[in-house]
Short mmCIF file of C-alpha atoms and ligand atoms in Angstrom, two decimals:
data_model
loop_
_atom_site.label_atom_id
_atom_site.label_comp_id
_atom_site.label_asym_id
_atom_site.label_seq_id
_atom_site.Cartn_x
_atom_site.Cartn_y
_atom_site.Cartn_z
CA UNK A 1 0.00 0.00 0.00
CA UNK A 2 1.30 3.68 -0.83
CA UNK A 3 1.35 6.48 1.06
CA UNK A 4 -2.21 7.74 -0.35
CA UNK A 5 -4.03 4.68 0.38
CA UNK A 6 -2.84 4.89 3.84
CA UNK A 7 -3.97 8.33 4.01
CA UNK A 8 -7.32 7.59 2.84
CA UNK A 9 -7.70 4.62 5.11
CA UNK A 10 -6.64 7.05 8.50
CA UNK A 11 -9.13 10.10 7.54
CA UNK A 12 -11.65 7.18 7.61
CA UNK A 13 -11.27 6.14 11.36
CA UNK A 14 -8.36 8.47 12.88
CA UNK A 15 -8.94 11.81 14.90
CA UNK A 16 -5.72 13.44 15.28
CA UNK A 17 -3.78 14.96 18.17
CA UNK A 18 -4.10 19.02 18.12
CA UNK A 19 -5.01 18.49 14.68
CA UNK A 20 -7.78 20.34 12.91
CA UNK A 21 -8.99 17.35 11.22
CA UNK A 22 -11.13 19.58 8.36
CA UNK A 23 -7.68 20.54 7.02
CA UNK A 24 -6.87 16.62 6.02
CA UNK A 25 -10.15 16.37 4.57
CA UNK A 26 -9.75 19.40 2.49
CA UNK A 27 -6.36 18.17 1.14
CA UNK A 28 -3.67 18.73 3.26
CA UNK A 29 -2.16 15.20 3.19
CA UNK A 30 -0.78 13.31 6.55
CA UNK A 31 2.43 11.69 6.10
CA UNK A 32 2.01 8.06 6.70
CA UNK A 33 5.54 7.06 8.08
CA UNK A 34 6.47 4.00 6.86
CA UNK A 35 10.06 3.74 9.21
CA UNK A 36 12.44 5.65 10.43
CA UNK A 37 16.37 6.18 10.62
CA UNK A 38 18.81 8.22 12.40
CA UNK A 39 16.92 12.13 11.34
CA UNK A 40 15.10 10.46 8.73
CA UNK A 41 11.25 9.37 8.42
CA UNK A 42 10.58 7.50 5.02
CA UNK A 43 6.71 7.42 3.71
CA UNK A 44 5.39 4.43 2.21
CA UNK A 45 6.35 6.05 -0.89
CA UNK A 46 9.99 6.04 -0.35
CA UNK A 47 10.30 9.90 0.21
CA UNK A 48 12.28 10.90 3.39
CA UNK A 49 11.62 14.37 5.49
CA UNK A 50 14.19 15.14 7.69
CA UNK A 51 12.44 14.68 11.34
CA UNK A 52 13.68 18.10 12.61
CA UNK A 53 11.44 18.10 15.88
CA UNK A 54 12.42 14.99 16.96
CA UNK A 55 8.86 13.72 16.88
CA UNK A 56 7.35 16.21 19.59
CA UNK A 57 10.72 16.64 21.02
CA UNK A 58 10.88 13.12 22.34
CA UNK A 59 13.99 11.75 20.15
CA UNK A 60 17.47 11.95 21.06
CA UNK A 61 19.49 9.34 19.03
CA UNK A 62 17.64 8.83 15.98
CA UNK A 63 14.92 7.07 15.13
CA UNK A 64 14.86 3.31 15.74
CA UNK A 65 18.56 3.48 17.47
CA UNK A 66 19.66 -0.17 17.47
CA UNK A 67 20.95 -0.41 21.57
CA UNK A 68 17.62 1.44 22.82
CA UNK A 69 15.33 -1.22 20.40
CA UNK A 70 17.54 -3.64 21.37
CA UNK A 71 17.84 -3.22 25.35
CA UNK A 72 13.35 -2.96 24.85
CA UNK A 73 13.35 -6.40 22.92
CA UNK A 74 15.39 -8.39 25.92
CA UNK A 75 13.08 -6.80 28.40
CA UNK A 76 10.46 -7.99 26.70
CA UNK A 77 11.65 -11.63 26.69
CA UNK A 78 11.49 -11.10 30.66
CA UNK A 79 8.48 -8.81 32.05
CA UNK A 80 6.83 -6.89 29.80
CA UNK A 81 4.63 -4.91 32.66
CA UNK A 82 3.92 -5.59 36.16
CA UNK A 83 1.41 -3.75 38.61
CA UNK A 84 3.94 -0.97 40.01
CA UNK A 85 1.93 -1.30 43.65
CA UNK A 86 3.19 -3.78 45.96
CA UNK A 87 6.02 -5.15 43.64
CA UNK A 88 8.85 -3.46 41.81
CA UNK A 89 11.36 -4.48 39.46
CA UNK A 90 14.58 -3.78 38.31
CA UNK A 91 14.49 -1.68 35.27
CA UNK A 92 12.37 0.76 38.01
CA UNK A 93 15.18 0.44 40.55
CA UNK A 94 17.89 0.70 38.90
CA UNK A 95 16.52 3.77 36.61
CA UNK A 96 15.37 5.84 39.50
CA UNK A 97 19.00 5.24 40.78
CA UNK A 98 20.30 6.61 37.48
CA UNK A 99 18.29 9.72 37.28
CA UNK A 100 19.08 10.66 40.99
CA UNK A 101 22.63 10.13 40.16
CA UNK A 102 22.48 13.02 37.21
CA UNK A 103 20.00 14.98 39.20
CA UNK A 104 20.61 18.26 41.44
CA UNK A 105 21.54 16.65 45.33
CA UNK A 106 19.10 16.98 47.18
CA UNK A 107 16.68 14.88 44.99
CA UNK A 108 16.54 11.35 46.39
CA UNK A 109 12.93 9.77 45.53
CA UNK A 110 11.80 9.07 42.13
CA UNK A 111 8.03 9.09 41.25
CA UNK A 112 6.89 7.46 37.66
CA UNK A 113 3.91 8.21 35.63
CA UNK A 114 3.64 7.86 31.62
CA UNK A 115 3.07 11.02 30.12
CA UNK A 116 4.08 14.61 30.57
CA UNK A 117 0.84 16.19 31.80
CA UNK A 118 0.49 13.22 34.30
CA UNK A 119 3.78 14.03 35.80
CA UNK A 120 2.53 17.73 36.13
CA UNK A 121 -0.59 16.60 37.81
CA UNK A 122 1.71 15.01 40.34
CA UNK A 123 4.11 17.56 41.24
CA UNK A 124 0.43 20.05 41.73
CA UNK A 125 -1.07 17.05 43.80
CA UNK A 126 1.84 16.28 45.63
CA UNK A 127 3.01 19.87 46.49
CA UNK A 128 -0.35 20.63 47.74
CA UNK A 129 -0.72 17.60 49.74
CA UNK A 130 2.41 18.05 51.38
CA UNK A 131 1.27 21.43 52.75
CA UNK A 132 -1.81 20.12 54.21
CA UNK A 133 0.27 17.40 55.86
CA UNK A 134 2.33 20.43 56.99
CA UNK A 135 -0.70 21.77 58.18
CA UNK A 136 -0.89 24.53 55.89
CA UNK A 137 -4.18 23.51 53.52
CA UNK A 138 -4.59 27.12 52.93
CA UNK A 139 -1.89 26.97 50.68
CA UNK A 140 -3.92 25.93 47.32
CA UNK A 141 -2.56 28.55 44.80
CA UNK A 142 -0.32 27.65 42.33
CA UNK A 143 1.81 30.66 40.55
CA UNK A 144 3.05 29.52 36.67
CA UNK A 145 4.38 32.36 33.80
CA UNK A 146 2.67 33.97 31.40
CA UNK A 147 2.65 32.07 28.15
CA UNK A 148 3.58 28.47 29.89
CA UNK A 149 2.46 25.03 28.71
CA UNK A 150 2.70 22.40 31.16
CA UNK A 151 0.28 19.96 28.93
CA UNK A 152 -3.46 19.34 28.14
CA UNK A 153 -5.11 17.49 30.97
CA UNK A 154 -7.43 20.11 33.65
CA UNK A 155 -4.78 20.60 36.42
CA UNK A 156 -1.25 20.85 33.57
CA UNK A 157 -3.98 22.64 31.56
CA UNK A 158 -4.56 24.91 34.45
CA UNK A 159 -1.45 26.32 35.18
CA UNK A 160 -0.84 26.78 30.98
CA UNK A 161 -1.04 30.02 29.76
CA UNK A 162 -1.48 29.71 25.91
CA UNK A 163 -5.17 30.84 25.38
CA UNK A 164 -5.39 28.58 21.71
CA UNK A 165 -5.29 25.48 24.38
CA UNK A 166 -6.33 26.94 27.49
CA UNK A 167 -9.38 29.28 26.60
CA UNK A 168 -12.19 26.95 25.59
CA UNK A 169 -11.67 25.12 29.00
CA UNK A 170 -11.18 27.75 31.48
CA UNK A 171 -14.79 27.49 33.46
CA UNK A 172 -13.57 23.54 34.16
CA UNK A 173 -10.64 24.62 35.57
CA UNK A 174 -8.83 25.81 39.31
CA UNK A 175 -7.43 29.60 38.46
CA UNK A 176 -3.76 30.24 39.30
CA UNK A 177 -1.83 33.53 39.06
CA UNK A 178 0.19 34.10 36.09
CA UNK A 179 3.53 36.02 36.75
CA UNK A 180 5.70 37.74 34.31
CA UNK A 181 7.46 35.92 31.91
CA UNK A 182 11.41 36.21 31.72
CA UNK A 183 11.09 35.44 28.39
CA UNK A 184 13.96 37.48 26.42
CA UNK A 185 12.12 38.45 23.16
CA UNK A 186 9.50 40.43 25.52
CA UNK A 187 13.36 42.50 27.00
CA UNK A 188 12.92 46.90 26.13
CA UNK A 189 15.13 49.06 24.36
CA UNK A 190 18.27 48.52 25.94
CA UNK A 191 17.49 45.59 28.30
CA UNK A 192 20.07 42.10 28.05
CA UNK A 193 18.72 38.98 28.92
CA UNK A 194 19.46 38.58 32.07
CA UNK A 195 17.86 42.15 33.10
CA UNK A 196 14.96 40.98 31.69
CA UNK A 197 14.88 37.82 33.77
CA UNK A 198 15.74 40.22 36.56
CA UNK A 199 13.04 42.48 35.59
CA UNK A 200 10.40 39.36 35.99
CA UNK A 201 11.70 38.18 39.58
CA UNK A 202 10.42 41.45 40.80
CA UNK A 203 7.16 40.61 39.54
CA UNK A 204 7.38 37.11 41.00
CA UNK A 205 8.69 39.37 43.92
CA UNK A 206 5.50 41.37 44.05
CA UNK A 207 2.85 38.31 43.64
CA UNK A 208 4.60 36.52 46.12
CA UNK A 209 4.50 39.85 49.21
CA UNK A 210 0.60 39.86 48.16
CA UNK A 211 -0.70 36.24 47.70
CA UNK A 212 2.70 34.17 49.28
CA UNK A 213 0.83 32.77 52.13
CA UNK A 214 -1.35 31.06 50.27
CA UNK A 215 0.59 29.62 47.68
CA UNK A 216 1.43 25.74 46.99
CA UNK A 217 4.66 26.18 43.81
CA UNK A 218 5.77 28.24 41.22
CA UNK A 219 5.59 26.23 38.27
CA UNK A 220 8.16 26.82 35.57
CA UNK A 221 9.60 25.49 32.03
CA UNK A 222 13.44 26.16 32.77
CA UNK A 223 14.83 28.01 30.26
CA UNK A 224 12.90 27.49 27.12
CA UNK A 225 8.87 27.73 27.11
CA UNK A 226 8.89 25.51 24.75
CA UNK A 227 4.72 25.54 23.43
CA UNK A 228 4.85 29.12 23.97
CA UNK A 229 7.08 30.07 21.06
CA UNK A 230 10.36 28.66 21.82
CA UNK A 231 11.10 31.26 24.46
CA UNK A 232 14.35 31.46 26.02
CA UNK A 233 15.18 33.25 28.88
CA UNK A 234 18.66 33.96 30.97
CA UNK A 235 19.22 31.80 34.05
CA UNK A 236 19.40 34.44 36.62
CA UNK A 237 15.33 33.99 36.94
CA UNK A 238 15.74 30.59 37.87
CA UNK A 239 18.31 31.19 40.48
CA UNK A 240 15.72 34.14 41.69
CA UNK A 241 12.97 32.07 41.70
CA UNK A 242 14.30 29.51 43.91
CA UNK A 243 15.78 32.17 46.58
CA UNK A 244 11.89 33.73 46.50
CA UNK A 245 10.25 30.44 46.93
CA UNK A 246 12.46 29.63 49.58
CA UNK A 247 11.33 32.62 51.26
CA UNK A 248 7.65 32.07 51.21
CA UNK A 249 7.69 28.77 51.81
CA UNK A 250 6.72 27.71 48.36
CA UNK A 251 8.04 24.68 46.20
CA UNK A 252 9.44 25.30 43.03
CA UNK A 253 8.61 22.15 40.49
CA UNK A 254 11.09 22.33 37.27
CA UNK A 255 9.01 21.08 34.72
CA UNK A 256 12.04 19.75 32.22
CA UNK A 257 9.58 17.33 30.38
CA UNK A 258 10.58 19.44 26.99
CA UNK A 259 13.81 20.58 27.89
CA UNK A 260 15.56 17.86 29.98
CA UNK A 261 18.03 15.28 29.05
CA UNK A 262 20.80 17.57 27.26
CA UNK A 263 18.37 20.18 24.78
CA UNK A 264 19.80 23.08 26.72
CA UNK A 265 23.29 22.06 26.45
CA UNK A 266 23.14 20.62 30.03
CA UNK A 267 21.46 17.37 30.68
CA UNK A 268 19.41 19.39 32.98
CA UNK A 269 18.36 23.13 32.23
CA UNK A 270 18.15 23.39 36.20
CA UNK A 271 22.10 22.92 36.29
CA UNK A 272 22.75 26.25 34.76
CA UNK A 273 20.90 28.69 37.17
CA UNK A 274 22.74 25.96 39.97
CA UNK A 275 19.45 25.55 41.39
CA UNK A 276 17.30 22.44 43.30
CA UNK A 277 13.53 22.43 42.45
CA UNK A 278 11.35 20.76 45.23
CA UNK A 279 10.22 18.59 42.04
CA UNK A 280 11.33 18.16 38.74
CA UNK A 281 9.28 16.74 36.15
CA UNK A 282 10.97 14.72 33.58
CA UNK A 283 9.36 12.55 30.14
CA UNK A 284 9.46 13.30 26.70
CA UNK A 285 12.89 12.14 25.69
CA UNK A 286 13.24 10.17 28.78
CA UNK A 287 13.32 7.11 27.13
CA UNK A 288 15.31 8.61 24.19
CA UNK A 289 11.71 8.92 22.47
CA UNK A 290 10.96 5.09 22.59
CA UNK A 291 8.00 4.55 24.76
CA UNK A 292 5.79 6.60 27.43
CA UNK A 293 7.17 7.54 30.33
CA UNK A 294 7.48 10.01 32.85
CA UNK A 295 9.12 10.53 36.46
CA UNK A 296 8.92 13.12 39.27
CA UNK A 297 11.92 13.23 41.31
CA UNK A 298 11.46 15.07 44.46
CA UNK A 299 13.37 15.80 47.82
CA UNK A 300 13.40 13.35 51.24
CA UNK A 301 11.85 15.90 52.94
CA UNK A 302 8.30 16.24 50.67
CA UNK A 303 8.23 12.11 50.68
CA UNK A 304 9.03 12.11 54.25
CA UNK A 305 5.67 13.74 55.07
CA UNK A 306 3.41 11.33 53.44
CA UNK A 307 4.98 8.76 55.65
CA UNK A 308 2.10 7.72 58.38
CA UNK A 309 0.08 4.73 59.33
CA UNK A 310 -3.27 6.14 58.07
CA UNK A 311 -3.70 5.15 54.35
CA UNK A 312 -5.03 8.39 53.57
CA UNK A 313 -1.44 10.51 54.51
CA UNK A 314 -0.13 8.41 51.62
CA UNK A 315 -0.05 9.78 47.63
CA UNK A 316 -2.55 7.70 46.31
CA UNK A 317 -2.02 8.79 43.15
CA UNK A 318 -1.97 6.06 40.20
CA UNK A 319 -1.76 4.93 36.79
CA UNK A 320 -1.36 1.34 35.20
CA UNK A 321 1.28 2.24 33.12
CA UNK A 322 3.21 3.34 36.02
CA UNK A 323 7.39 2.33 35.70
CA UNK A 324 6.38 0.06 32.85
CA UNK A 325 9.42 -2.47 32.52
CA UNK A 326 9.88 -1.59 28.91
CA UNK A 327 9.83 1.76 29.04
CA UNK A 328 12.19 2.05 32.08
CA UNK A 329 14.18 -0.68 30.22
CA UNK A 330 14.45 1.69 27.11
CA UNK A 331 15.27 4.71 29.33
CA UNK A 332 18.42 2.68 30.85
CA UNK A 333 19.74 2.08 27.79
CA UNK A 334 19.22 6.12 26.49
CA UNK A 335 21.32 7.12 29.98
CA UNK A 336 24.21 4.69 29.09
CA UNK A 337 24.49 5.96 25.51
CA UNK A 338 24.86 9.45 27.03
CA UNK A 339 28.01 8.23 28.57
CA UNK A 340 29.26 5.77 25.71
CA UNK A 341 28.35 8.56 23.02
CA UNK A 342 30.04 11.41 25.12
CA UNK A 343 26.58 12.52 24.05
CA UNK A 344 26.63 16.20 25.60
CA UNK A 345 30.07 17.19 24.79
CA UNK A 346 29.48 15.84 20.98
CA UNK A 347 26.65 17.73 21.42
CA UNK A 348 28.61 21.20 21.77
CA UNK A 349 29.77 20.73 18.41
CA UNK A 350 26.74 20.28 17.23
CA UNK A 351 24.97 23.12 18.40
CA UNK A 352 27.78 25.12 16.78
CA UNK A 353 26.99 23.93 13.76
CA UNK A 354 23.34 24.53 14.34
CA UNK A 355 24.07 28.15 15.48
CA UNK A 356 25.83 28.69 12.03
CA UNK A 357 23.46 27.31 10.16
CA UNK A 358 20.44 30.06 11.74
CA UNK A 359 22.66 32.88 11.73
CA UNK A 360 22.18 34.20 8.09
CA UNK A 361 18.46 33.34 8.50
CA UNK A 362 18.26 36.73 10.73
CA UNK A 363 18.55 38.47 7.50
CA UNK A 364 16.09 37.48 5.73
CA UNK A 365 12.76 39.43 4.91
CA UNK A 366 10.24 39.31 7.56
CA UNK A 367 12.33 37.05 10.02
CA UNK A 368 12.92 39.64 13.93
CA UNK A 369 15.42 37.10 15.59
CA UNK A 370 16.91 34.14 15.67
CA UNK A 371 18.00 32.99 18.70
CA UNK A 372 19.24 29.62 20.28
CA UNK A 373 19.59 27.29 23.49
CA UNK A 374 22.09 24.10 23.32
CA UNK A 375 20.00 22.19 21.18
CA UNK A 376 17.24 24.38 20.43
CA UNK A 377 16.87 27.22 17.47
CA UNK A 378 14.17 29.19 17.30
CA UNK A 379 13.45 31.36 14.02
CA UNK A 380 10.66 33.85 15.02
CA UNK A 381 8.81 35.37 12.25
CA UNK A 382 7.84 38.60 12.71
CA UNK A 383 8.10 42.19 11.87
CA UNK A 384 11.13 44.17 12.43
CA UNK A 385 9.65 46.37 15.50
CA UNK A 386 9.05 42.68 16.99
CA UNK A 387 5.01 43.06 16.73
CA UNK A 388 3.40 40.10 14.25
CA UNK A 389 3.04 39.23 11.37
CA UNK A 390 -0.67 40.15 10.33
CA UNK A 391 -2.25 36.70 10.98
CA UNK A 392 -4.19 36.08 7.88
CA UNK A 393 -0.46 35.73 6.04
CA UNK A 394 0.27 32.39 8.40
CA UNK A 395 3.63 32.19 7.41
CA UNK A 396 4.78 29.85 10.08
CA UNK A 397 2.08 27.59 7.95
CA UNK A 398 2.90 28.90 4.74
CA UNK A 399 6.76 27.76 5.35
CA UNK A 400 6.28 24.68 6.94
CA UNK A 401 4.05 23.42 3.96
CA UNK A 402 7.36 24.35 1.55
CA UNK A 403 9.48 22.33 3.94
CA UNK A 404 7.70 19.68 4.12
CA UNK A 405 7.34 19.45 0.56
CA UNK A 406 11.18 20.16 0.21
CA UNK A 407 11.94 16.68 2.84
CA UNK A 408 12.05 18.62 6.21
CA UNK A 409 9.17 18.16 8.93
CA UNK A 410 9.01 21.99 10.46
CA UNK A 411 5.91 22.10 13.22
CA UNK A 412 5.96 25.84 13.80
CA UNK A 413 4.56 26.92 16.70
CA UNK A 414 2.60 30.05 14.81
CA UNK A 415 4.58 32.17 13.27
CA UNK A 416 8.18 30.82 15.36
CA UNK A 417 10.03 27.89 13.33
CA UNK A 418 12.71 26.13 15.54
CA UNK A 419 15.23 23.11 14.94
CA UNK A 420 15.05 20.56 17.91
CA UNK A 421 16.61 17.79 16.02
CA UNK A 422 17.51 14.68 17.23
CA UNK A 423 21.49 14.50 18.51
CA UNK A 424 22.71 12.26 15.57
CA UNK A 425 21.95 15.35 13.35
CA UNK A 426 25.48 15.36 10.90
CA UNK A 427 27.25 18.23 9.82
CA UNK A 428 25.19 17.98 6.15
CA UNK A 429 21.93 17.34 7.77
CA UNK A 430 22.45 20.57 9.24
CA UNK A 431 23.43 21.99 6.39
CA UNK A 432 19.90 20.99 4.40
CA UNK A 433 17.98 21.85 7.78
CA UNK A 434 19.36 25.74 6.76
CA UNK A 435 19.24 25.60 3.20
CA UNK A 436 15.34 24.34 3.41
CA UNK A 437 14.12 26.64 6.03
CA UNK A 438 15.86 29.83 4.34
CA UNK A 439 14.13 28.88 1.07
CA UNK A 440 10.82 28.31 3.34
CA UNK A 441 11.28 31.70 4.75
CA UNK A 442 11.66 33.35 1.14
CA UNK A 443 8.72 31.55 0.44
CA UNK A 444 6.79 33.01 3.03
CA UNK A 445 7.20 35.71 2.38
CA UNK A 446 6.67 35.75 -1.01
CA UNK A 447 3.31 34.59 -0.40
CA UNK A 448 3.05 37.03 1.93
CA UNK A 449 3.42 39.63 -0.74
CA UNK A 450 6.15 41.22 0.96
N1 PMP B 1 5.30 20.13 29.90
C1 PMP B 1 5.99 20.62 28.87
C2 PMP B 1 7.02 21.68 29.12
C3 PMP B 1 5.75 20.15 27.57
O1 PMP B 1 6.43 20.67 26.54
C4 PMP B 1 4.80 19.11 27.39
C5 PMP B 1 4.50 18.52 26.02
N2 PMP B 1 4.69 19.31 24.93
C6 PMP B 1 4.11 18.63 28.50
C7 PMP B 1 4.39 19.16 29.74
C8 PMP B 1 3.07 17.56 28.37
O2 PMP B 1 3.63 16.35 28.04
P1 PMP B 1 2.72 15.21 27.35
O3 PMP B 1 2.46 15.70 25.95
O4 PMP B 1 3.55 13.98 27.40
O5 PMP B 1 1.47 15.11 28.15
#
């Protein structure tokens, strides 16, 4: 079967994620994957797109690397999943060891769930229930940034800021205060990064003196709201943050789902502001982009409270999938090729390469910065004053349809393009990641009429 039949066959029975499905049916065509390699995705027509998202940010080492597929198939020879309540398992132990080991000190008990927005809904349930236990219950508030995402069930929902997602749900949902952003692109006439980061403590400074006594966490995307735009901001905030929640008495939870495990340049974004969060909420490429899987890691102290002989003290928080053997299996094997691959220092070079390969793309007509985080490049379309792009013009859309069509999946978030690829990205892979996007850009703006 080609590519079109499978089409056909998926706009038959298929609803898609954050997908406005009339768009398929009126002809923009899905691409059905047929396998994947290293960057590349292949369609069951034999035409490859360079996968430079890594799949919703969850691959690290390619698509179908051989030790991670490897390391899932022996695990599923032994246990493939086992009831996470009353038994464990190795692949659990022994990755909840691992993590701890490249984690801030400080953070000694691990937590799983399987998805991002489940391990937000943790670190919210958890905080909160470990003020009650602390017998502070009036502390229900939860502060997040303006234009977060911390994912799409009610409570990660709740504390996200990007109206597209957030809006049509907002009478289901608890309210929390929204603080400044320290996001960079947002910095005035004269302001560097790190003043602007500076400049949104003092807002965090000023919730805090009104509402602080009521307050659970500050929830925050380290370094790069990701959703929001690709973001970035300096990591003075960070460092602020944690000396202001420490003040009030209020946890900080690092949600690193989208930036953990080396995007940043760091394997943690948390290690360049030198900061602890009270949790820190890790999935996405967790498992190097295999399987589901998510973990909160928090600090002795928060797990120490639940600790009672009433039933109810305890986090009964649950879901099947919890520490599933073959994700946790496939997560092992992602930490040891870290180490084997010399995977963040490789990575250095790398994200010089990616940095060269953006630069010229600031010039270009209608493009107002390019900027960059390990990793991460971010192209932001917009006018040269900073404001938008008039809407109608979508050329976050418009450019993303050339890629695509030109062999390189771009998933703008509106009018921003970014590179997240996945860490196997070589020097000439890079080199077609530019060349495409600068000819998407022209195209754009073409369209545009500008
Ligand atoms: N937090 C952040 C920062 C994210 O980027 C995402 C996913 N894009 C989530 C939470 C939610 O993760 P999931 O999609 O696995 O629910």
């Amino acid at each position: 079967m080609d590519s079109a039949a499978w089409q056909a066959r998926d706009l038959a029975v298929l609803w898609h994620p954050c997908t406005q499905m009339r768009e398929h049916l009126e002809g923009t065509p899905l691409i059905a994957v047929r396998r994947g390699e290293g960057v590349w995705l292949e369609d069951y027509d034999g035409r490859r797109y360079l996968d430079a998202i890594s799949s919703w940010w969850t691959n690290l080492f390619g698509h179908a690397e051989p030790r991670i597929a490897a390391a899932i198939a022996e695990q599923a020879r032994q246990l493939e999943q086992v009831i996470l309540a009353g038994c464990t398992h190795a692949p659990a132990v022994q990755l909840a060891e691992r993590l701890l080991e490249r984690a801030p000190a400080g953070l000694s008990k691990v937590f799983y769930a399987d998805n991002g927005s489940a391990a937000v809904e943790v670190a919210l349930k958890m905080s909160y229930h470990a003020h009650v236990h602390a017998g502070q219950p009036e502390r229900s508030l939860f502060l997040a940034l303006s234009n977060s995402y911390h994912g799409e069930t009610l409570g990660a929902l709740a504390v996200t800021d990007i109206p597209l997602y957030r809006r049509t749900y907002a009478p289901l949902m608890m309210q929390p205060r929204f603080v400044p952003s320290p996001d960079a692109f947002l910095r005035e006439a004269g302001e560097t990064w790190e003043d602007c980061a500076r400049r949104a403590a003092r807002g965090l400074a000023a919730a805090l003196e009104q509402v602080g006594e009521r307050v659970a966490a500050l929830i925050v995307e380290p370094l790069v709201q990701c959703a929001g735009g690709m973001r970035m901001h300096h990591p003075a905030y960070l460092a602020e943050a944690r000396r202001l929640c420490d003040a009030f008495g209020v946890h900080l939870i690092a949600d690193e789902i989208a930036v953990g495990f080396g995007r940043t340049g760091t394997f943690l974004a948390c290690e360049q502001a030198g900061i602890r969060p009270d949790f820190l909420c890790l999935s996405k490429g967790i498992t190097g982009g295999f399987l589901p899987l998510a973990a909160v890691l928090t600090s002795e102290t928060i797990y120490q409270r639940f600790l009672d002989e009433a039933r109810e003290r305890a986090f009964l928080h649950s879901h099947s999938y919890t520490g599933n053997p073959l994700a946790c299996a496939a997560a092992l094997a992602s930490l040891a090729i870290f180490d084997a691959d010399r995977v963040l220092e490789r990575n250095r070079e790398r994200a010089a390469l990616l940095g060269e390969a953006a630069a010229p793309l600031a010039d270009l007509p209608g493009v107002a910065e390019v900027r960059q985080c390990g990793m991460i490049v971010a192209i932001e379309l917009a006018r040269p004053d900073r404001g938008p792009h008039p809407p109608e013009q979508r050329r976050g859309r418009t450019a993303a349809r050339y890629a695509v069509e030109h062999g390189v999946l771009l998933r703008p978030l509106g009018d921003v393009l970014y590179w997240m690829p996945p860490y196997c990205i070589r020097a000439e892979e890079i080199a077609r990641l530019g060349e495409v996007t600068r000819l998407a850009i022209l195209h754009a703006a073409e369209v545009a009429g500008a």
